[in-house]
Structures are given as structure tokens and as C-alpha cells.
XYZ file of C-alpha atoms in Angstrom:
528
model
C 12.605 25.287 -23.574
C 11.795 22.335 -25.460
C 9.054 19.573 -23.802
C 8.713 16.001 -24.262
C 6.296 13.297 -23.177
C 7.820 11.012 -20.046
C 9.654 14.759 -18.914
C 9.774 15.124 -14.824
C 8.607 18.847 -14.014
C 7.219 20.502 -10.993
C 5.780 23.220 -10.062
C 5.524 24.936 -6.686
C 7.265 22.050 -5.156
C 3.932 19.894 -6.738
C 5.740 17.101 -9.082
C 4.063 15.808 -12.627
C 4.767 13.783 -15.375
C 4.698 14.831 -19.323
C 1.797 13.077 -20.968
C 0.963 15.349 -24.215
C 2.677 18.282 -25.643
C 0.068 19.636 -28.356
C -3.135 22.379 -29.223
C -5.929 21.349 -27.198
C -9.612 22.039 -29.721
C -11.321 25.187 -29.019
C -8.430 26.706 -27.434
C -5.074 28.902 -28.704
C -1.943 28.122 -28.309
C 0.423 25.046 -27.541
C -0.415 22.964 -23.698
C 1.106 20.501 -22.003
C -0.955 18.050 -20.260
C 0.752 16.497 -17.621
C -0.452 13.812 -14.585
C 0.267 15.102 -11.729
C 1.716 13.067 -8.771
C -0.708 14.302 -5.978
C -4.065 12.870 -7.835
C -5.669 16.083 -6.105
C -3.749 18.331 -7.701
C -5.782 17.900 -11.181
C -8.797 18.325 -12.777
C -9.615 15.066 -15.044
C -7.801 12.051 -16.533
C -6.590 13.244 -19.873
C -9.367 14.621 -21.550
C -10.992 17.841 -22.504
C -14.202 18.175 -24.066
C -15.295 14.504 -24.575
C -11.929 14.383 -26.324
C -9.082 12.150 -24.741
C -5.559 13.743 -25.224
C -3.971 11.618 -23.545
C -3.420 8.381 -20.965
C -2.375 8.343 -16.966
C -0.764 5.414 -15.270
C -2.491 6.437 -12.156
C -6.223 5.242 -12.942
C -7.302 8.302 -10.185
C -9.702 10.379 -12.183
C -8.680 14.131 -11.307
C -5.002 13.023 -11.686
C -4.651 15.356 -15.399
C -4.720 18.604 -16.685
C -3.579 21.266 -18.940
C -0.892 23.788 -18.434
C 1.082 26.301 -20.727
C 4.299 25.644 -21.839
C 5.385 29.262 -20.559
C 4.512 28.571 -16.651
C 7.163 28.812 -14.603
C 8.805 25.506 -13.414
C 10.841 24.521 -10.212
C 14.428 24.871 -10.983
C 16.435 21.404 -11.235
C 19.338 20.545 -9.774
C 22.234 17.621 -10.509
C 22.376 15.093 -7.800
C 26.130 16.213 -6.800
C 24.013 19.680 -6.503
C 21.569 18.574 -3.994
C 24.135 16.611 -1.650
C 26.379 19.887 -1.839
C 23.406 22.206 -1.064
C 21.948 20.224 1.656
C 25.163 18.995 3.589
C 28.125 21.503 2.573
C 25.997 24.309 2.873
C 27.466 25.871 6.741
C 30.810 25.661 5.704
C 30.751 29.217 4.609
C 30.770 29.568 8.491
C 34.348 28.484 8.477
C 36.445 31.857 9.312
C 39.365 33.004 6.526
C 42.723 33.167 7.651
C 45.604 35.288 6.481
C 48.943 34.022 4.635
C 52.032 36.661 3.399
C 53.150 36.423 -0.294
C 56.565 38.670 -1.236
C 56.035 39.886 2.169
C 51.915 41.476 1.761
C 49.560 39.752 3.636
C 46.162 38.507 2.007
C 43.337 36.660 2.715
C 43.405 32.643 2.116
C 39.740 32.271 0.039
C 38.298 29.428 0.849
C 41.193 26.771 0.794
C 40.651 25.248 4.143
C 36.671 25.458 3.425
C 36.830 23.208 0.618
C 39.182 20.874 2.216
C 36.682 20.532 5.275
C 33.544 20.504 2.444
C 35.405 17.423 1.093
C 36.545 15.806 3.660
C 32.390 15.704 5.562
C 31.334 14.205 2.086
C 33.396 11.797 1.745
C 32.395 10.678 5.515
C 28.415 10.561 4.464
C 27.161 7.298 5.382
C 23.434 8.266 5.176
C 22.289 10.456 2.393
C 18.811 11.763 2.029
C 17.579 13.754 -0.918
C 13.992 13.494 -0.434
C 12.165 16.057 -2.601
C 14.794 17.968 -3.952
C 13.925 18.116 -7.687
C 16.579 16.205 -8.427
C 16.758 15.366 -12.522
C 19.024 12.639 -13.746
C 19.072 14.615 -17.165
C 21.299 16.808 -15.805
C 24.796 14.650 -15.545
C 28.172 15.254 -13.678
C 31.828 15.362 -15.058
C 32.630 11.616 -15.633
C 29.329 9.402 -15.582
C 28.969 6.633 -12.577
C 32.727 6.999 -10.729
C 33.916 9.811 -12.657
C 35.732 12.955 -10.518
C 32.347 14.803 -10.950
C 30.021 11.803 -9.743
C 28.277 11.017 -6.452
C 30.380 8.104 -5.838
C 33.401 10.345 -6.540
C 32.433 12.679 -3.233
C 30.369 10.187 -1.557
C 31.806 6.770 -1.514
C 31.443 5.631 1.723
C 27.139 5.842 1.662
C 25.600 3.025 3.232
C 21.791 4.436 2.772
C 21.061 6.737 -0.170
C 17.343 8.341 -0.125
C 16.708 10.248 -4.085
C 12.274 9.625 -3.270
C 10.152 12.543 -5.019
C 12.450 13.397 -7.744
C 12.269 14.302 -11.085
C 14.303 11.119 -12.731
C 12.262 9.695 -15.689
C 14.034 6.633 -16.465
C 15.263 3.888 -14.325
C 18.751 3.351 -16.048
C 19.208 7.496 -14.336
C 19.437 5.787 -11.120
C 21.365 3.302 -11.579
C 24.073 4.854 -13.191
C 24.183 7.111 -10.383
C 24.906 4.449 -7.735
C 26.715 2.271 -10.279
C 29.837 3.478 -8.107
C 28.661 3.319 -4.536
C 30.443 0.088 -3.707
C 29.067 0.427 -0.035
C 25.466 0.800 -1.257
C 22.824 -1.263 1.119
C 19.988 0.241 1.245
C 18.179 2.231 -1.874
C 15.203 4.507 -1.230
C 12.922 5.700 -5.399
C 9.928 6.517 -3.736
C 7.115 8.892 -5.312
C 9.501 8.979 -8.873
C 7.379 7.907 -11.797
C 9.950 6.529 -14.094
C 8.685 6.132 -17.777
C 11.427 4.006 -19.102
C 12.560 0.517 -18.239
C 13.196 -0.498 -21.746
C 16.893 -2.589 -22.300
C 18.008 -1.854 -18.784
C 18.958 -5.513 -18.890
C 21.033 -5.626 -21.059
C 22.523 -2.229 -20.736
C 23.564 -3.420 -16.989
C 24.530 -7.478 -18.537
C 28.257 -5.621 -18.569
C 28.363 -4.618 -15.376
C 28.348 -7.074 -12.129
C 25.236 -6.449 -10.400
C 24.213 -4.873 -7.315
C 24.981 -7.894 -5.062
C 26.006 -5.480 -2.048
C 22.258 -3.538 -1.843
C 20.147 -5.400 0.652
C 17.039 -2.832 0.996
C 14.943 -1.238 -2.377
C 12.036 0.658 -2.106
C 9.816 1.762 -4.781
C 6.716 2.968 -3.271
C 4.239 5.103 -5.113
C 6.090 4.506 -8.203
C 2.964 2.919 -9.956
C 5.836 0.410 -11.489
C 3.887 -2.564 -12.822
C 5.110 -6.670 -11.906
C 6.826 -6.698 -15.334
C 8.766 -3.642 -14.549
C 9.805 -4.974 -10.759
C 11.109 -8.159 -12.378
C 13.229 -5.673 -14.659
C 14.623 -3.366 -11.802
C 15.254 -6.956 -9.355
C 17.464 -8.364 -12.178
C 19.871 -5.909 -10.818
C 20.012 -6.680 -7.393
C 19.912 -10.707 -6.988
C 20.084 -10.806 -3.140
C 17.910 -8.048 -1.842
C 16.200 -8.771 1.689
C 13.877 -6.190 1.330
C 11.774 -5.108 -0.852
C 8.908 -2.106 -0.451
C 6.242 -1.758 -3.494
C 3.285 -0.058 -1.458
C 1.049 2.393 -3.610
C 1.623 0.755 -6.693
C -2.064 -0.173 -8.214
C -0.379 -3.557 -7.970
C -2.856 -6.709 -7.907
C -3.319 -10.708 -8.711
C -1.229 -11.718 -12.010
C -1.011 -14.787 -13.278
C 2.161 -16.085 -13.847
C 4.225 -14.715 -10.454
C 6.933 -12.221 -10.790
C 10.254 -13.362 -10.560
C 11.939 -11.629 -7.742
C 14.901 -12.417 -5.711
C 14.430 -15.661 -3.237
C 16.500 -14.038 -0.447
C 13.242 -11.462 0.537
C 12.696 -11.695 3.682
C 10.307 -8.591 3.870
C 7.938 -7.677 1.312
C 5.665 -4.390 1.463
C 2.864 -4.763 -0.339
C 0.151 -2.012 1.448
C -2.207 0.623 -0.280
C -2.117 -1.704 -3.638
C -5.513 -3.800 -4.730
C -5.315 -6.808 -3.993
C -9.040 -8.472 -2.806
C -8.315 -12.342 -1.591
C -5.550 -14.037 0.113
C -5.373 -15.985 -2.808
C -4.586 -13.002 -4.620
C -1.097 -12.870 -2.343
C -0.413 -16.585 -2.234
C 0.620 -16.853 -5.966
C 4.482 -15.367 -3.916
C 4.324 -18.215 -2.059
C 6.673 -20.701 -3.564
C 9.245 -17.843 -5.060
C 9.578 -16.694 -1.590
C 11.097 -19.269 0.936
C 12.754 -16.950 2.735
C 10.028 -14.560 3.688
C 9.504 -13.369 7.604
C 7.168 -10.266 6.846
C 4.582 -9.594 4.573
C 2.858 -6.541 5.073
C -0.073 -5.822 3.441
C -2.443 -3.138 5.168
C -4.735 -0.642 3.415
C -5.568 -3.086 0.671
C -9.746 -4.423 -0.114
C -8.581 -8.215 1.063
C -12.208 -9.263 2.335
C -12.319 -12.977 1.678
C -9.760 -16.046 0.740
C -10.658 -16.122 -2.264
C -11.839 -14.120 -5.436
C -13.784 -15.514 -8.920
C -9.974 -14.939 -10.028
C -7.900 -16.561 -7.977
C -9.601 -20.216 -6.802
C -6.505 -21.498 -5.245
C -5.118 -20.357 -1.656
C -1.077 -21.507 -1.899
C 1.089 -21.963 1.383
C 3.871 -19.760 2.408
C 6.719 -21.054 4.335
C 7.182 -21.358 8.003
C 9.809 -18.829 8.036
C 7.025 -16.434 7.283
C 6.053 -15.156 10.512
C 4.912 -11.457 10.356
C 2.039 -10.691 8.595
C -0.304 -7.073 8.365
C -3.958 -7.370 7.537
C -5.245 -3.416 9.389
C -7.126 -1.241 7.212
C -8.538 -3.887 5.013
C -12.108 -5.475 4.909
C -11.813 -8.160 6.667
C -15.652 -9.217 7.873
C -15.699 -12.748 8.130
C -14.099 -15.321 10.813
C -13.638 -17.850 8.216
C -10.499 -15.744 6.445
C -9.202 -15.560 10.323
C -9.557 -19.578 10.696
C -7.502 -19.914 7.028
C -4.796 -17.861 8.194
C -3.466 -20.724 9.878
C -3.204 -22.876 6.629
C -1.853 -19.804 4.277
C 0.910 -19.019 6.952
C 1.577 -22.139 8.973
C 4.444 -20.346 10.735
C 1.842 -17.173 11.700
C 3.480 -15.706 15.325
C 2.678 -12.044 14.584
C -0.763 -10.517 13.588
C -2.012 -6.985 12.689
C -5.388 -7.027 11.994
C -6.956 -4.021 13.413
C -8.701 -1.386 11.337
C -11.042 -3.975 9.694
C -14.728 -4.118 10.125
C -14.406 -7.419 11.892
C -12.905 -5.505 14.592
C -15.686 -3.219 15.156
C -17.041 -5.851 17.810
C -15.950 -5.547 21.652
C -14.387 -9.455 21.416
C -12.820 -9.073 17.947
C -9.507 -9.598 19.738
C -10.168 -12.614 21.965
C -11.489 -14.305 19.640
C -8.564 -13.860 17.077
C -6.749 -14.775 20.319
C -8.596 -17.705 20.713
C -9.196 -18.597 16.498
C -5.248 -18.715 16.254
C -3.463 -20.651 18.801
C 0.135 -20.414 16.891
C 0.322 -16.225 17.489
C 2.381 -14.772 20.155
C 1.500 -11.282 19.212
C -1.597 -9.512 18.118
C -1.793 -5.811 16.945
C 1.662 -5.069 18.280
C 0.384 -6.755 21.869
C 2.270 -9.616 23.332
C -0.252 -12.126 24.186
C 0.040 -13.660 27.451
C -0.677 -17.040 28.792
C -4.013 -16.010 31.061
C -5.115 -13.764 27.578
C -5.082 -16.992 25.709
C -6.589 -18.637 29.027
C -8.900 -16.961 28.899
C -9.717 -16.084 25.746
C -10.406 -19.644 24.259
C -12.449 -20.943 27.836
C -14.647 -17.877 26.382
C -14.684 -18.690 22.669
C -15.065 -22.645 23.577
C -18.737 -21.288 25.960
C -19.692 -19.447 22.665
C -19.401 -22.498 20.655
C -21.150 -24.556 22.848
C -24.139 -22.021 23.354
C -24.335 -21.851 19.451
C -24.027 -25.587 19.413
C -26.638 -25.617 21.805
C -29.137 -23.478 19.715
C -29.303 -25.492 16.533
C -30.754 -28.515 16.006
C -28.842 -31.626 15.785
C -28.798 -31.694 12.001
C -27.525 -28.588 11.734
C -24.406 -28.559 14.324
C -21.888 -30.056 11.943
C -22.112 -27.007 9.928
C -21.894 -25.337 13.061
C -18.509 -26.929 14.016
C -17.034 -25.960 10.479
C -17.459 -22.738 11.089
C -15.157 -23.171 14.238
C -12.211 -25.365 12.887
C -10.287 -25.067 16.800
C -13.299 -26.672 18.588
C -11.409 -30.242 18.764
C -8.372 -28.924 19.593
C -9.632 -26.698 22.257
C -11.815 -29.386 23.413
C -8.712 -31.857 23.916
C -7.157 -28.562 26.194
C -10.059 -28.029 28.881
C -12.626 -30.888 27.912
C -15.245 -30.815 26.072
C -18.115 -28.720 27.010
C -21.841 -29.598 27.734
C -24.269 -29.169 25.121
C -27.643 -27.955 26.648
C -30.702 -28.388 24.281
C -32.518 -25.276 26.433
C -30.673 -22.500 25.410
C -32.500 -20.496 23.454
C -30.595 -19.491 19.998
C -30.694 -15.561 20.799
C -27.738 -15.556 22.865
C -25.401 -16.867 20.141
C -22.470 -15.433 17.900
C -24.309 -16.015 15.155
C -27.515 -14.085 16.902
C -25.414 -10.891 16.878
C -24.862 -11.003 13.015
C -26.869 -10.339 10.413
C -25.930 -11.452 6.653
C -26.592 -8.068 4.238
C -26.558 -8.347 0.158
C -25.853 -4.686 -0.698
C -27.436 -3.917 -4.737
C -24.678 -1.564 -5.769
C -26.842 0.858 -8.647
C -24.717 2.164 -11.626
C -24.849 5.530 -10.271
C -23.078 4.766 -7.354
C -20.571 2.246 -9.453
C -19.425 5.084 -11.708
C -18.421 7.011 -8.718
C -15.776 4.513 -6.695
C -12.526 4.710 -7.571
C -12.494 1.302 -9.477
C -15.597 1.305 -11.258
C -14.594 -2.164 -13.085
C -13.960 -3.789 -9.887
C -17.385 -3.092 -8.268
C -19.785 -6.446 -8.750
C -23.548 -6.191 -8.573
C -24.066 -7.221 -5.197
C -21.604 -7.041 -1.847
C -22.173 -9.625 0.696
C -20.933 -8.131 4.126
C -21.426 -10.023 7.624
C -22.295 -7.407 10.008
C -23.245 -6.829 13.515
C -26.748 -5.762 14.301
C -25.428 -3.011 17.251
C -23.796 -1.477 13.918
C -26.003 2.557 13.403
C -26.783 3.051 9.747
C -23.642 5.568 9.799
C -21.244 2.632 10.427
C -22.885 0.885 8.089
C -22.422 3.705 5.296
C -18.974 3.325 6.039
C -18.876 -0.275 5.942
C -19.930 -0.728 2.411
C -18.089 2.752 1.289
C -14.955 0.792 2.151
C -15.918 -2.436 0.619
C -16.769 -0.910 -2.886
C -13.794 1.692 -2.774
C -16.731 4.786 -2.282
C -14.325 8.099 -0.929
C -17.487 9.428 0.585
C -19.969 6.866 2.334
C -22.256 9.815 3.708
C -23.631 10.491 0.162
C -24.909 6.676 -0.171
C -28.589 6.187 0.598
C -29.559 2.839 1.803
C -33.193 1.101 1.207
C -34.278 -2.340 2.435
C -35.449 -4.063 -0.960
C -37.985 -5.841 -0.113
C -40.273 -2.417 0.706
C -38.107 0.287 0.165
C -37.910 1.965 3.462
C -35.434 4.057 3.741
C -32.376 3.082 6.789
C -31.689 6.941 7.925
C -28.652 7.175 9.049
C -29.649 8.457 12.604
C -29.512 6.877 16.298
C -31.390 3.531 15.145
C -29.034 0.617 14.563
C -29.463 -1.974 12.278
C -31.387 -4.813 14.210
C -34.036 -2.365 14.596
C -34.636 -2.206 11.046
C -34.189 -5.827 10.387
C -36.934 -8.864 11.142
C -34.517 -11.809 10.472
C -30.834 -12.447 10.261
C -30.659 -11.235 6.698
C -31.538 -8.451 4.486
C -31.092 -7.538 0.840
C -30.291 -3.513 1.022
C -30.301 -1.081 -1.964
C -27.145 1.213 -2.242
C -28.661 4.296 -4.593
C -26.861 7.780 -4.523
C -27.949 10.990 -2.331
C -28.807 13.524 -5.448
């Protein structure tokens, strides 16, 4: 068997892509070196010996290896193949029946079989093919509506599922469904197509997709070039899915389809809001933007200076599993999305504290829901009388020149103010008992040796600012800035206050007990 670079193979049910066919130095023989899908499943990222053989889309750095040409590969099948095998498969239940020809009687093979076989096919509105080493190399009879093609013994599917197959270029798919007149929704996940060249203009002959309201390309590690390519195709999608994609800011904005009303855009890199607002004015239509497990920890970013504002129809939005640590990107939430209703923001370190979800309550009087919870009147009762007391005690812990910046930092205090009244402000209070008390402001030194060993080495700056609460242990805080610089194993970070170099074990102690002020510049070295 011959092998090419951009080939779909797999192994033990373990999928990888072609990315050198060659002699490797120091070694016999021909190997393939291939990136596997599962970034676990390999050793390096292309190179052997200091020597670099060759390049992975996915920037994971035990995504490559090395195999012979000779190891046994997972057999492929045809598309036609897979729907056959997974949903015609019992009608060899189906019991013969007898017929007499010139007066002998003989068994009837299989007539009645196939006529059933056909006739559940053709009545397939949902198809899922999930994982079935499916390769569009291998073609049927007559192309897209040929006798031999899906749409030939499928044509009534509404929802067609090919994720974690073995295509390798784009144009495979879509001559596959060019048939499926009934075609909504459209399911590529986990395929890592290497072609998108002239799909364009192969497809300018044929209408588009007009019908297909649903795509989803997750885990595809398809750039914003390439989505602009594969959208041409399907002008009035509504939803569109492009998690796990290494996706992040880009200057100018895709092009995609203005009827999307829900975008996907989780486990990719994006850092700021800003970083998401440059979709703002190409998507009108938008209701749900979900972007959870991203490293969004601030509004903005040194590359993006400029926060745009979605639509009111925008109304959805998920923020969990990102790090989130500062009110202030809660307040601008109501600028970005002016028509904000729903809210996920658990999972950040902001939501570590006990009154994280009052006081998003109380921060965002537009939302009806928060982390899937329906927020009723006495919640928001009682959640901004509470945050409007907090305000006032901090307000009544600084000194007067100082409690302007005080009330920027709580942009609802007028507005909440014109609700129940305005509170007293009693000069007395001591400034312990404040919000601000509970926090304490930490610059985190990232060394090189712990830079080289994130996943995004490029990405990690000099020093992390995080905003974090003093009841925090030393574990939690490990964690903390593990998350923020994209570190798979916080344990192994050893953390030193800079001005002395103690050490902040990571036992019982939490942080305030380390600290003498509200701020402290803490060295991040590496365990050896």
C-alpha cells in the first residue's frame, strides 16, 4: 500500500493524520510520521533527534510520532458501507420462505430481506456514523445522487452525523450530501480535513446548501480562513459549532452567514472579551454565544483595545471554566451584551467566594437566569440590599478622596440607590470589614522554566496579575495561576514571596497568613 501526506489512517480504533512518509537518520527503513488525533497518543511534535521531520496543526507537543509503513491499519469502509452495517445489519433475522418452480419447491434467498433492507433506509431520518472509519476515498456507483450514493438509499435524512472519520478533504463531504435535499443539520466533528483548496469554485455550479440549518465542526482544528470557505456553502445556517479549534482574535472578522443565531466557540483561546466582540456587527442575529473552557480573564488584551457591542437579540451567553477573577469584566458584560438575560459563569476563580452569585445577581440587573437558575424576585431582593450594604461599608472605609474611585468600581450604585435609597455613609467603620479587605492583588513572576512547560509557551507574559481572596490555601492558589498560564499540572509549581523568598507551602495555611498588606509580588519557579 502506497502512503501519502494529508492520508486519514487509524489504528486500534486511535485516528491520525499523514504528516511525513520518509527514512528517519540513524534508523533503517521507510516511517511514517503521523499526528495523531488524541494528543496523548504520541510521543513529540514532529521531530526526532533535534531534527524536525515534519509540522502538526495541533500545537500539543506529544501530538507526533513515528510508525512503520507495515503496521496494521483499521480497515475502511465506504459511507453506503457504514449506514448498511450499522442499520441493515438484523435483517438477516428475517425468516426465508419457500416458492415452487416447474413444480420443486426451493427456498426464496433473500428477496423479501432486501426489499425490507431498502425500504428502513430509505425511511432514515437520523443517521449517525460516529467513529466508523469512514474514508471518502473510497466512492460509490454514481458520485452525489447516483444509484450507489447515500442520497440514493437515504434521501429522506434530516440529521446526518459522519464525526471521527477518516475524510481528508472537505469537498469528500460535500459531495456526499450534495444529494440529501432534506439535509438540516450536519455533524464533521474530530475529522482533520487537509484540503479546502478551490472548494469554491468547484461548488459555484451547484446551488448551495440553503436547506442545512445546523454545522458542526468541532475539534477539526479548521482555521477562520477555512470556516469562511466551508460557510460559502451554506448561506443561511442558524447554527454553527467550532469548539476545540485553537481558534483566537483575528483581525479582519470572518465572514460567516448573518442568520447565526448560535455560535459555539468553547475549548478555543481566546483571552479578552474584546477578543469575541470583533463578531459583533456580522452577527445581528445572534441569541447564544457559548464560550466556556476558554483563558477569557479580562475585557481586554494588549491585542485587542476595543470592546464592540453585540445586538440585543443576543441573549445567552457561557463564560464557566474560564478565568474570570475580576468584577470589573462582570460590570462590562452589560455594555458588550446589552440584551444579557442568561448567564453561565460558574467554574471561574471569581466563583470560588461564598457570594460570587449574589453579587453577579446583584452586578447585573438585566439577567433572569444565572448558571442554569431562574432568578427570582426576593434573590434579586435580596441580593442587591446586600451588595448596596457592601458598597456603603467600603464607601465608608476610604477617605473622602478616595470614594469616587470607589464608586467606579461599582457602576450599579446609582441605580440601586434610586431602587431602595441611598444608604448612610458612616465614617467609623473600620476598612477591615470591606470587599476589598477580603482581596489581595498578587503579581505572579512566571520563570522560563515554568514558561517552556504550559501548553502555549508564546502566550505566557512575564508577570500574571490575579485578584484573589485571602481565605484561598496555597493549593488553590497553585491551581489558580496553573489555569491562568495554561500549566496541566499546578502541583509541580513552587511559589516564593519576592520580596524575601519564603517559600508559600502548599499546606493548611491560607494566603492572608502569609501576606502583611493587600498585595504581594510571588515567584512561580518549577518543583525539580
Amino acid at each position: 500500500m502506497s502512503f501519502h501526506t494529508g492520508q486519514r489512517l487509524s489504528y486500534a480504533n486511535e485516528r491520525c493524520t499523514v504528516r511525513y512518509v520518509g527514512e528517519v537518520a540513524k534508523t533503517t527503513g521507510q516511517w511514517l510520521g503521523v499526528e495523531w488525533d488524541d494528543p496523548s497518543r504520541g510521543k513529540h511534535s514532529g521531530e526526532h533527534n533535534g531534527v524536525k521531520y515534519f509540522e502538526c496543526r495541533n500545537n500539543h507537543p506529544t501530538v507526533g510520532s513515528f510508525v512503520r509503513p507495515n503496521r496494521p491499519h483499521d480497515k475502511t469502509v465506504s459511507v453506503v458501507e457504514a449506514v448498511r452495517q450499522k442499520y441493515a445489519a438484523n435483517v438477516s433475522a428475517i425468516p426465508a420462505t419457500s416458492i415452487r418452480i416447474s413444480g420443486k419447491e426451493v427456498e426464496e434467498v433473500g428477496f423479501e430481506k432486501i426489499q425490507k433492507q431498502i425500504s428502513e433506509l430509505k425511511d432514515l431520518r437520523i443517521v449517525v456514523l460516529d467513529g466508523l472509519c469512514i474514508s471518502g476515498r473510497i466512492t460509490e456507483d454514481s458520485g452525489a445522487s447516483g444509484e450507489g450514493s447515500l442520497a440514493a438509499i437515504c434521501p429522506n435524512i434530516r440529521e446526518l452525523d459522519l464525526s471521527r472519520s477518516l475524510f481528508e478533504d472537505i469537498n469528500e463531504v460535500m459531495t456526499l450530501i450534495g444529494g440529501l435535499g432534506h439535509l438540516e443539520s450536519l455533524k464533521v466533528d474530530g475529522n482533520r480535513f487537509s484540503n479546502f483548496t478551490s472548494m469554491n469554485t468547484r461548488m459555484m455550479s451547484v446551488p448551495p446548501y440553503s436547506r442545512l440549518a445546523s454545522l458542526s465542526l468541532d475539534d477539526t482544528l479548521i482555521s477562520w480562513k477555512e470556516v469562511e470557505e466551508v460557510c460559502f456553502n451554506f448561506p443561511t445556517l442558524s447554527s454553527l459549532s467550532l469548539g476545540g479549534n485553537q481558534l483566537e482574535y483575528t483581525s479582519p472578522p470572518p465572514l460567516m452567514p448573518t442568520t447565526i443565531k448560535q455560535l459555539n466557540l468553547e475549548r478555543n483561546r481566546f483571552e479578552s472579551l474584546a477578543d469575541i466582540s470583533m463578531l459583533a456587527a456580522s452577527h445581528p442575529n445572534l441569541e447564544q454565544l457559548i464560550l466556556k473552557h476558554n483563558s477569557i480573564s479580562s475585557t481586554i488584551s494588549d491585542a485587542t483595545k476595543n470592546v464592540n457591542t453585540f445586538s440585543r437579540a443576543l441573549v445567552e451567553v457561557d463564560l464557566a471554566f474560564n478565568n474570570v477573577n475580576q468584577w470589573s469584566l462582570v460590570d462590562d458584560l452589560t455594555n458588550m451584551f446589552p440584551g444579557l438575560k442568561s448567564l453561565r459563569l460558574a467554574h471561574n476563580p471569581l466563583y470560588s467566594s461564598e457570594d460570587a452569585f449574589i453579587l453577579t445577581v446583584a452586578r447585573l440587573g438585566q439577567l433572569a437566569t444565572l448558571n442554569y437558575s431562574t432568578i427570582t424576585e426576593k434573590e434579586r431582593l435580596n441580593a442587591e440590599t446586600f451588595y448596596l450594604s457592601q458598597i456603603a461599608r467600603e464607601l465608608s472605609s476610604a477617605v473622602a478622596t478616595a470614594r469616587k474611585d470607589t464608586l467606579q468600581r461599582h457602576p450599579r450604585y446609582d441605580a440601586l440607590c434610586k431602587t431602595y435609597g441611598e444608604p448612610t455613609i458612616d465614617d467609623r467603620i473600620a476598612g477591615k470589614d470591606t470587599l476589598a479587605a477580603g482581596l489581595a492583588l498578587c503579581h505572579f513572576l512566571v520563570s522560563d522554566a515554568v514558561r517552556q512547560k504550559t501548553l502555549a509557551p508564546d502566550k505566557v507574559v512575564d508577570t500574571v496579575e490575579l485578584e484573589l481572596p485571602k481565605s484561598f490555601t496555597i493549593y488553590t492558589v497553585q491551581s489558580m495561576i496553573g489555569k491562568a498560564i495554561r500549566f496541566e499540572r499546578p502541583m509541580q509549581l513552587r511559589l516564593f514571596l519576592n520580596e524575601d523568598s519564603t517559600e508559600l507551602t502548599p499546606k493548611t495555611r491560607v494566603l492572608e497568613t502569609w501576606l502583611e498588606e493587600n498585595e504581594a509580588t510571588i515567584r512561580v519557579e518549577l518543583s525539580t
